[in-house]
Amino acid sequence: MSRNSEERGFDLDEGRPGGGAPHGRTGGRRFRRRKVCRFCVDKVDYIDFKDVKLLTSYVPERSKILPRRISGACAPHQRMLAEAIKRARNIALLPYTAD
Amino acid sequence: MAEKRIYEVVFIIDTGTGEDETTRLIEGLQRIVTDLGGTITKSESMGRRTLAYKIGRKTEGNYMLFEIEGTGREIAELERRMRVNDAILRYLTVRVDEERQRAEKLKARRARKASKRPFAGASGGRGGAAVALAGDEEEA
């Protein structure tokens, strides 16, 4: 039974039928798919700073680190990711700024 | 300082350096490490890449990766040498043994969790479905 109550946590933002409430409505909750940390799904334990291909997908044009609310990464993985990006920047694998 | 530490050293060699000069340089660096009691467990070229930003007017460089096992003394000397050498545009040393240990720990924890809850995730993540299922069980 304890398992069920744990899993009910997922349904917090199920939203209302016919979702997509107009912007600015305070009362209505808008439907949003719950993001799952991609690294948890893939069971990543260590994010390598040499993996440029992976890291570039987390630094959009302005070369800023993609925030958690958008990347959907969980806190431990976001931390690893940020660390890896900073290391990669140091050795010119990733840019500090978009010029 | 008896413990062994593992380091990853990445450095960028100027593309203007000649081929045999580059190999000589790399061998020299390796010798520094081994002379001071460290061992090089991996030494590989990451190839020629364009730099993400200019370093001293250079736009590309040859990336090299060393994996070194040692006490830390050889790293200090290696870094000093690289700092002095003009052919090396930049270097980065990362101590990886602790991070790897942590990764191992996470892996172990995941394995333990998986064995404890063999059905976790089988209900498809939809709380409603799981609850309905439980209800059915109670009726039966």
Tab-separated table of C-alpha atoms in Angstrom:
chain	number	residue	atom	x	y	z
A	1	MET	CA	0.000	0.000	0.000
A	2	SER	CA	2.794	2.359	0.823
A	3	ARG	CA	3.902	2.102	-2.773
A	4	ASN	CA	0.604	3.464	-4.013
A	5	SER	CA	0.604	6.517	-1.854
A	6	GLU	CA	4.101	7.264	-3.061
A	7	GLU	CA	3.119	7.078	-6.651
A	8	ARG	CA	0.119	9.266	-6.274
A	9	GLY	CA	2.506	12.177	-6.094
A	10	PHE	CA	2.721	12.109	-9.864
A	11	ASP	CA	-0.787	13.323	-10.433
A	12	LEU	CA	-0.416	16.693	-8.815
A	13	ASP	CA	-0.857	18.692	-11.959
A	14	GLU	CA	-3.286	16.649	-13.875
A	15	GLY	CA	-5.038	19.847	-14.908
A	16	ARG	CA	-8.590	20.316	-15.877
A	17	PRO	CA	-10.302	18.867	-18.905
A	18	GLY	CA	-9.924	21.082	-21.921
A	19	GLY	CA	-6.736	22.506	-20.332
A	20	GLY	CA	-4.688	25.260	-21.906
A	21	ALA	CA	-6.190	27.989	-19.779
A	22	PRO	CA	-5.506	31.486	-21.135
A	23	HIS	CA	-2.488	33.341	-19.828
A	24	GLY	CA	-2.838	35.351	-16.686
A	25	ARG	CA	-5.615	33.302	-15.167
A	26	THR	CA	-4.691	32.939	-11.548
A	27	GLY	CA	-7.117	30.318	-10.376
A	28	GLY	CA	-6.737	27.736	-13.107
A	29	ARG	CA	-3.871	25.299	-13.143
A	30	ARG	CA	-2.511	24.763	-16.592
A	31	PHE	CA	-1.781	21.302	-17.743
A	32	ARG	CA	1.869	20.576	-18.022
A	33	ARG	CA	3.496	17.247	-18.598
A	34	ARG	CA	5.613	16.325	-15.638
A	35	LYS	CA	9.267	16.434	-16.562
A	36	VAL	CA	11.411	13.477	-15.677
A	37	CYS	CA	15.133	13.838	-15.217
A	38	ARG	CA	16.686	12.472	-18.360
A	39	PHE	CA	19.847	11.456	-16.553
A	40	CYS	CA	17.900	9.452	-14.002
A	41	VAL	CA	16.056	7.649	-16.759
A	42	ASP	CA	19.310	6.854	-18.533
A	43	LYS	CA	20.922	5.945	-15.204
A	44	VAL	CA	23.834	8.295	-15.607
A	45	ASP	CA	26.162	8.381	-12.607
A	46	TYR	CA	28.789	10.719	-13.894
A	47	ILE	CA	28.644	13.469	-16.464
A	48	ASP	CA	31.934	13.755	-18.286
A	49	PHE	CA	33.189	17.211	-19.183
A	50	LYS	CA	34.745	15.834	-22.369
A	51	ASP	CA	31.372	14.785	-23.741
A	52	VAL	CA	30.822	17.922	-25.775
A	53	LYS	CA	27.943	16.507	-27.737
A	54	LEU	CA	25.912	15.958	-24.610
A	55	LEU	CA	26.869	19.231	-22.975
A	56	THR	CA	26.070	21.442	-25.958
A	57	SER	CA	22.438	20.444	-25.695
A	58	TYR	CA	22.409	22.106	-22.263
A	59	VAL	CA	23.959	25.401	-23.310
A	60	PRO	CA	21.648	27.288	-25.665
A	61	GLU	CA	22.829	30.088	-27.982
A	62	ARG	CA	23.753	32.532	-25.257
A	63	SER	CA	25.938	29.768	-23.798
A	64	LYS	CA	24.241	29.973	-20.480
A	65	ILE	CA	23.652	26.818	-18.521
A	66	LEU	CA	20.106	25.653	-19.093
A	67	PRO	CA	18.175	26.042	-15.835
A	68	ARG	CA	16.572	23.114	-14.094
A	69	ARG	CA	13.051	24.289	-14.730
A	70	ILE	CA	13.694	23.864	-18.431
A	71	SER	CA	16.209	21.039	-18.551
A	72	GLY	CA	14.080	19.017	-16.153
A	73	ALA	CA	17.136	17.529	-14.499
A	74	CYS	CA	16.939	16.563	-10.854
A	75	ALA	CA	19.095	18.472	-8.394
A	76	PRO	CA	22.008	16.014	-8.164
A	77	HIS	CA	22.195	15.674	-11.919
A	78	GLN	CA	21.872	19.380	-12.539
A	79	ARG	CA	24.804	19.880	-10.188
A	80	MET	CA	26.897	17.347	-12.065
A	81	LEU	CA	25.893	18.920	-15.340
A	82	ALA	CA	26.806	22.429	-14.218
A	83	GLU	CA	30.177	21.231	-12.980
A	84	ALA	CA	30.894	19.453	-16.248
A	85	ILE	CA	29.932	22.510	-18.293
A	86	LYS	CA	32.211	24.731	-16.255
A	87	ARG	CA	35.117	22.368	-16.729
A	88	ALA	CA	34.484	22.157	-20.430
A	89	ARG	CA	34.494	25.941	-20.622
A	90	ASN	CA	37.852	26.105	-18.940
A	91	ILE	CA	39.545	24.117	-21.669
A	92	ALA	CA	37.713	25.789	-24.522
A	93	LEU	CA	35.420	22.901	-25.352
A	94	LEU	CA	32.470	25.177	-24.671
A	95	PRO	CA	32.246	28.955	-24.882
A	96	TYR	CA	31.842	31.206	-21.862
A	97	THR	CA	29.826	33.684	-23.860
A	98	ALA	CA	28.332	33.832	-27.283
A	99	ASP	CA	30.334	36.486	-29.105
B	1	MET	CA	50.264	10.698	1.044
B	2	ALA	CA	50.338	7.010	0.605
B	3	GLU	CA	46.992	6.836	-1.091
B	4	LYS	CA	46.689	6.652	-4.831
B	5	ARG	CA	44.812	9.358	-6.572
B	6	ILE	CA	43.600	9.349	-10.116
B	7	TYR	CA	43.719	12.438	-12.247
B	8	GLU	CA	42.591	13.348	-15.692
B	9	VAL	CA	44.760	15.924	-17.370
B	10	VAL	CA	43.579	17.513	-20.577
B	11	PHE	CA	45.829	19.951	-22.363
B	12	ILE	CA	45.836	21.776	-25.648
B	13	ILE	CA	48.917	21.845	-27.842
B	14	ASP	CA	49.438	24.603	-30.348
B	15	THR	CA	48.749	23.328	-33.861
B	16	GLY	CA	51.755	25.312	-35.058
B	17	THR	CA	54.152	22.863	-33.423
B	18	GLY	CA	55.705	20.302	-35.713
B	19	GLU	CA	54.704	16.691	-35.565
B	20	ASP	CA	57.910	15.259	-34.124
B	21	GLU	CA	58.174	18.189	-31.773
B	22	THR	CA	54.696	17.408	-30.507
B	23	THR	CA	55.515	13.758	-29.883
B	24	ARG	CA	58.715	14.805	-28.150
B	25	LEU	CA	56.759	17.183	-25.964
B	26	ILE	CA	54.246	14.513	-25.029
B	27	GLU	CA	56.962	12.005	-24.245
B	28	GLY	CA	58.738	14.577	-22.136
B	29	LEU	CA	55.603	15.191	-20.105
B	30	GLN	CA	55.066	11.488	-19.637
B	31	ARG	CA	58.617	11.104	-18.427
B	32	ILE	CA	58.095	13.804	-15.802
B	33	VAL	CA	55.172	11.873	-14.408
B	34	THR	CA	56.888	8.501	-14.349
B	35	ASP	CA	60.082	9.947	-12.912
B	36	LEU	CA	58.180	11.283	-9.942
B	37	GLY	CA	56.543	7.952	-9.262
B	38	GLY	CA	53.249	8.371	-11.071
B	39	THR	CA	51.884	6.005	-13.651
B	40	ILE	CA	50.122	6.949	-16.844
B	41	THR	CA	47.167	4.666	-17.263
B	42	LYS	CA	45.835	6.304	-20.382
B	43	SER	CA	47.296	8.624	-22.935
B	44	GLU	CA	45.200	9.482	-25.909
B	45	SER	CA	44.772	12.194	-28.424
B	46	MET	CA	41.351	13.778	-28.592
B	47	GLY	CA	42.253	15.173	-31.977
B	48	ARG	CA	42.378	18.572	-33.512
B	49	ARG	CA	39.434	20.752	-32.562
B	50	THR	CA	38.336	24.296	-32.993
B	51	LEU	CA	38.472	26.136	-29.695
B	52	ALA	CA	35.201	27.458	-28.352
B	53	TYR	CA	36.945	30.803	-27.876
B	54	LYS	CA	40.284	32.217	-28.883
B	55	ILE	CA	43.245	31.547	-26.665
B	56	GLY	CA	46.102	33.870	-27.465
B	57	ARG	CA	44.890	34.462	-31.029
B	58	LYS	CA	44.651	30.727	-31.702
B	59	THR	CA	41.415	29.297	-32.975
B	60	GLU	CA	42.262	25.613	-32.918
B	61	GLY	CA	44.378	23.179	-31.018
B	62	ASN	CA	45.347	19.584	-30.531
B	63	TYR	CA	43.701	18.083	-27.499
B	64	MET	CA	45.515	15.466	-25.449
B	65	LEU	CA	44.233	13.450	-22.539
B	66	PHE	CA	46.303	11.782	-19.834
B	67	GLU	CA	44.995	9.656	-17.071
B	68	ILE	CA	47.490	9.610	-14.249
B	69	GLU	CA	47.662	7.602	-11.091
B	70	GLY	CA	49.829	9.078	-8.392
B	71	THR	CA	50.199	11.049	-5.236
B	72	GLY	CA	49.805	14.578	-6.531
B	73	ARG	CA	53.453	15.527	-6.546
B	74	GLU	CA	53.857	14.652	-10.204
B	75	ILE	CA	50.789	16.709	-11.024
B	76	ALA	CA	52.342	19.759	-9.440
B	77	GLU	CA	55.480	19.341	-11.522
B	78	LEU	CA	53.533	18.540	-14.673
B	79	GLU	CA	51.425	21.644	-14.302
B	80	ARG	CA	54.469	23.776	-13.658
B	81	ARG	CA	56.076	22.503	-16.848
B	82	MET	CA	52.950	23.017	-18.885
B	83	ARG	CA	52.558	26.546	-17.583
B	84	VAL	CA	56.058	27.395	-18.732
B	85	ASN	CA	55.758	25.757	-22.134
B	86	ASP	CA	54.520	28.078	-24.860
B	87	ALA	CA	53.300	25.237	-27.055
B	88	ILE	CA	50.674	24.337	-24.478
B	89	LEU	CA	47.770	26.705	-24.718
B	90	ARG	CA	45.858	25.439	-21.752
B	91	TYR	CA	45.575	22.521	-19.385
B	92	LEU	CA	42.989	21.241	-16.960
B	93	THR	CA	43.532	18.684	-14.231
B	94	VAL	CA	40.601	16.982	-12.615
B	95	ARG	CA	40.850	14.557	-9.759
B	96	VAL	CA	38.475	11.799	-10.703
B	97	ASP	CA	38.893	9.036	-8.128
B	98	GLU	CA	36.431	10.556	-5.680
B	99	GLU	CA	33.869	11.233	-8.349
B	100	ARG	CA	34.185	7.712	-9.656
B	101	GLN	CA	33.737	6.381	-6.164
B	102	ARG	CA	30.574	8.393	-5.870
B	103	ALA	CA	29.337	7.078	-9.185
B	104	GLU	CA	29.981	3.544	-7.975
B	105	LYS	CA	28.044	4.261	-4.836
B	106	LEU	CA	25.095	5.572	-6.785
B	107	LYS	CA	25.188	2.516	-8.972
B	108	ALA	CA	25.233	0.214	-5.977
B	109	ARG	CA	22.356	2.070	-4.412
B	110	ARG	CA	20.319	1.787	-7.562
B	111	ALA	CA	21.002	-1.922	-7.769
B	112	ARG	CA	19.948	-2.362	-4.171
B	113	LYS	CA	16.767	-0.397	-4.732
B	114	ALA	CA	15.922	-2.377	-7.823
B	115	SER	CA	16.244	-5.659	-5.962
B	116	LYS	CA	14.145	-4.397	-3.093
B	117	ARG	CA	11.298	-3.140	-5.232
B	118	PRO	CA	11.093	-5.467	-8.202
B	119	PHE	CA	7.728	-4.071	-9.300
B	120	ALA	CA	8.598	-0.427	-9.046
B	121	GLY	CA	7.727	1.354	-12.243
B	122	ALA	CA	5.705	-1.614	-13.478
B	123	SER	CA	2.488	0.213	-12.722
B	124	GLY	CA	3.337	2.763	-15.366
B	125	GLY	CA	3.703	5.820	-13.194
B	126	ARG	CA	0.019	6.642	-13.239
B	127	GLY	CA	-1.069	6.802	-9.641
B	128	GLY	CA	-4.686	6.260	-10.571
B	129	ALA	CA	-3.955	2.939	-12.221
B	130	ALA	CA	-2.005	1.715	-9.234
B	131	VAL	CA	-4.780	2.652	-6.855
B	132	ALA	CA	-7.395	0.942	-8.994
B	133	LEU	CA	-5.258	-2.151	-9.083
B	134	ALA	CA	-4.960	-2.182	-5.323
B	135	GLY	CA	-8.718	-1.823	-5.029
B	136	ASP	CA	-9.234	-4.861	-7.227
B	137	GLU	CA	-6.961	-6.855	-5.015
B	138	GLU	CA	-8.963	-5.957	-1.973
B	139	GLU	CA	-12.167	-7.086	-3.568
B	140	ALA	CA	-10.779	-10.421	-4.561
